[in-house]
Amino acid sequence: MTSKIFLTAISILLMFTLGGCWDRKELNELGIAVAIGVDTAPKNQFKVTAQVVVPSEVAAGQSSKGGTSVTVYEEVAPTMMEAIQKMTEISPRKVYLGHIRMFVIGEALARKGIASVVETLVREPTVRADFYVAVAKEGAASDILQVTTPLEPIPANKMYASLTVSSEAWAPTTKVTVDELMKTLMNSGCPVLPGIQAVENKSDSDKGNSKDNIASTIPVMDLKFNGLGVFKKDRLIGWLNENESKGYNYIQNQIKESMEHVDTDKGVRIGIRTFDSKTDVKGSVVRGNPVIRIHVKSRGAIEEIHGKSQALDSTQSLHWLEQQDNKHVTELMQMAVHSAQHTYKADIFGFGELIHESDPKAWKKLKPNWDQTFPEVKVYYLTQVKLRKVGMLLDTFQQKMKE
Amino acid sequence: MLEKGRLSTRQFTVLIFLSCIGDMILIYPSAISSMSRQDAWISSLLGLLGGLLVLWLMLHVSQLHPDKTLVEAIQLIFGKWLGSIVNLWYLFYFFMLCSYLVREVGDFLTTQIFLNTPLKIIYLLFILLMVYALHAGLESIGRSSEILLPIFLLVAMIFIFCLLPQSKPENLKPFLENGAIPVLYGAYFASIYPFGELIVLLMVIPYVKREQKIKKDIIIVALGAGLLLSLIILVSLLVLGVDMTINNTYPTYFLAQKINIGNFLQRIESTMAVAWLISTFSKAVICYYAFTMGVAQLTGLSNQKILYFPAAIMLFGMADLAAPDVLYYLKHIVPYWMDWDLTNAVVIPCILWITWACRRKWKGKS
């Protein structure tokens, strides 16, 4: 008998809990943000930009109404989350951060320091840590997020995808997720973030004599990843150019595939595809002095030969080209290291951490003066490219042509 | 005999496995690595040895009076007055353990998933579920844990295997950076923290059907649970690195968010939370059972069922009172809690054993 009363009591109590559903989130009440941009604003405030998907424009099977597939909201507030919450003033839906793909930081803010904004996003429970972080090079994040893109209707997805593809197939960019960034900052290292730029293309001229010439194959604005931003602690201090960025990625073992070219002293330019690249970086301390050894191993294939005086008729000639390519890759890395050591004096390669890993005792002595020691660190390079393939042709026919 | 249900050996070992892991999945990585940093996994493996020793001691103590629960055994060995005081101490421990588990569940769910839901609603649901489980009886708890274990293991395995591609071995270097002392200190925590709290199972052990190899089975199961915990700590260090592991409120959940297999298998962290809820629930139910059973045995009630509801209300209150905020029980209280665990799982059982031995000798002489 008592057990029946007991069970009834429990079921009645359970009924109360069914009624309240505090955290229900209806899909049609959410504005799903795919990219967030942060800039500085006057009076020590943040300007936050959110790129929000317009569901009716991207839904499969539904005819689009001809609008853009995303819309952009912008707010200025003393804190980031305040600004995002404030967006409800303009947006009919609450901005939901669970699906962010890109986080863009304006250059001005990056120069002031990014640690606090990074922390905000990691602390926020609805945000997952799988998005990439980039810096709006020479501009504001809000300008980046406003650009619409062809091919990928959602610009944030375009940025995400082109960062993934270009870091794998072309090499001067690098993808950094927010937790990696936070880890580097916590280790008091110097992070590196890819720069993104909105590039204006030359268009119009005479409109191609037609209905806007089928609305142009070249968009008026393009989003382009360009160079790597170098940070000292959490402050942006400068940019690596394309070659230096490539060298950086070689050292960081982030290159899967890339195209290199070698100008030989005979005035011939050779295009080489690099793949299967693997870099081994070792740090050690020799008589109190930190030493870094970089060993790159990769395979290559000849893709292009521009010029008549280069023969491709023997293993020797291939071997000679191999050496040229080795020299080229080493130069790329030297450029990156030189720039980090002397221009920026920022240990972006994590050499300090490598020495910490290999010789913790010596690191304890080196650590307090690492900023002064880093520019003097000796770096040794060893590059071993193996050219084994020449593509679908053996010798170049450009030589035979002149006879 | 208040309890009429009987657990099979298998059900009992499953309960040991789940309670050993309990709430540890979420808080263990950051607790241990805040002591021994990147060597936390070594600590955890060393702690496993210590933990098995602790478990062996507890099992031995339970064999002093094989058909009596801990509370009854204490009454018998320490006598009525001293026994009652020690028993009150233990009951308070079971009660606090249970309310902390409820608190952890509530805080975890409201920080990560149910952001706007009041904490008390989570407590209410969780406690009502426990009341229901207890009302269904010990046998039902045992059987349901048998059903929940495969789900738990599946989720845990998915978790570990899906994170392996993201692991970076250099995160573990340098080995033994700060010498052996922090590692041993971490090992001490790792042996007491998950294993010491298994003392609550001494309230259940008399109701297990005796079988030949029970002791061996228990040790094997505890070994498995300890290895799983060590694996989780290892994965956490490999993928997140030591600083992120220490500084995250719930590193394991953060890890689960990072799972991404070919842009296809991703965003499965809520499923991961299920595994944690299963193990925490099992542990909390056992604590709750131990508490009500202990009170009934101490006061000589003929039916412990009337205690379920009052105890649930007390739990509901204590879960709220137990800690002012998250930082309090994730960071401040941990070292003291450890000492409490040590007292209850090692020191008192040792005294109990010695007293028992002395009494027997003294009796034999007279």
PDB file of C-alpha atoms in Angstrom, chain B residues 10 53 71 95 101 131 158 174 180 187 225 228 233 240 265 268 270 283 297 306 315 317 331-332 364:
ATOM      1  CA  ARG B  10      29.003 -10.308 -12.229  1.00  0.00           C
ATOM      2  CA  LEU B  53      46.405  -2.414  -2.512  1.00  0.00           C
ATOM      3  CA  VAL B  71      28.114  -0.645   9.622  1.00  0.00           C
ATOM      4  CA  PHE B  95      25.925  11.179   2.537  1.00  0.00           C
ATOM      5  CA  LEU B 101      28.018  13.532  -6.941  1.00  0.00           C
ATOM      6  CA  VAL B 131      14.845   7.104  -5.354  1.00  0.00           C
ATOM      7  CA  ILE B 158      34.585   5.569 -29.338  1.00  0.00           C
ATOM      8  CA  PRO B 174      59.921  16.041 -21.165  1.00  0.00           C
ATOM      9  CA  ALA B 180      59.928  11.829  -9.074  1.00  0.00           C
ATOM     10  CA  ALA B 187      50.181   8.607  -7.722  1.00  0.00           C
ATOM     11  CA  ALA B 225      38.701   0.592 -14.466  1.00  0.00           C
ATOM     12  CA  LEU B 228      40.581   3.077 -18.516  1.00  0.00           C
ATOM     13  CA  ILE B 233      44.293  10.912 -18.815  1.00  0.00           C
ATOM     14  CA  LEU B 240      45.061  18.878 -25.342  1.00  0.00           C
ATOM     15  CA  LEU B 265      31.714  11.864 -37.247  1.00  0.00           C
ATOM     16  CA  ILE B 268      29.079  13.862 -30.544  1.00  0.00           C
ATOM     17  CA  SER B 270      26.498  14.971 -25.776  1.00  0.00           C
ATOM     18  CA  LYS B 283      28.189   5.531  -7.952  1.00  0.00           C
ATOM     19  CA  GLN B 297      21.011  -0.815  10.510  1.00  0.00           C
ATOM     20  CA  ILE B 306      10.761   4.639   4.813  1.00  0.00           C
ATOM     21  CA  LEU B 315      20.427  15.086  -0.455  1.00  0.00           C
ATOM     22  CA  GLY B 317      19.389  20.269   0.297  1.00  0.00           C
ATOM     23  CA  LYS B 331      40.102  23.081  -6.942  1.00  0.00           C
ATOM     24  CA  HIS B 332      39.941  23.990  -3.241  1.00  0.00           C
ATOM     25  CA  GLY B 364      41.474 -16.871  22.777  1.00  0.00           C
TER      26      GLY B 364
END
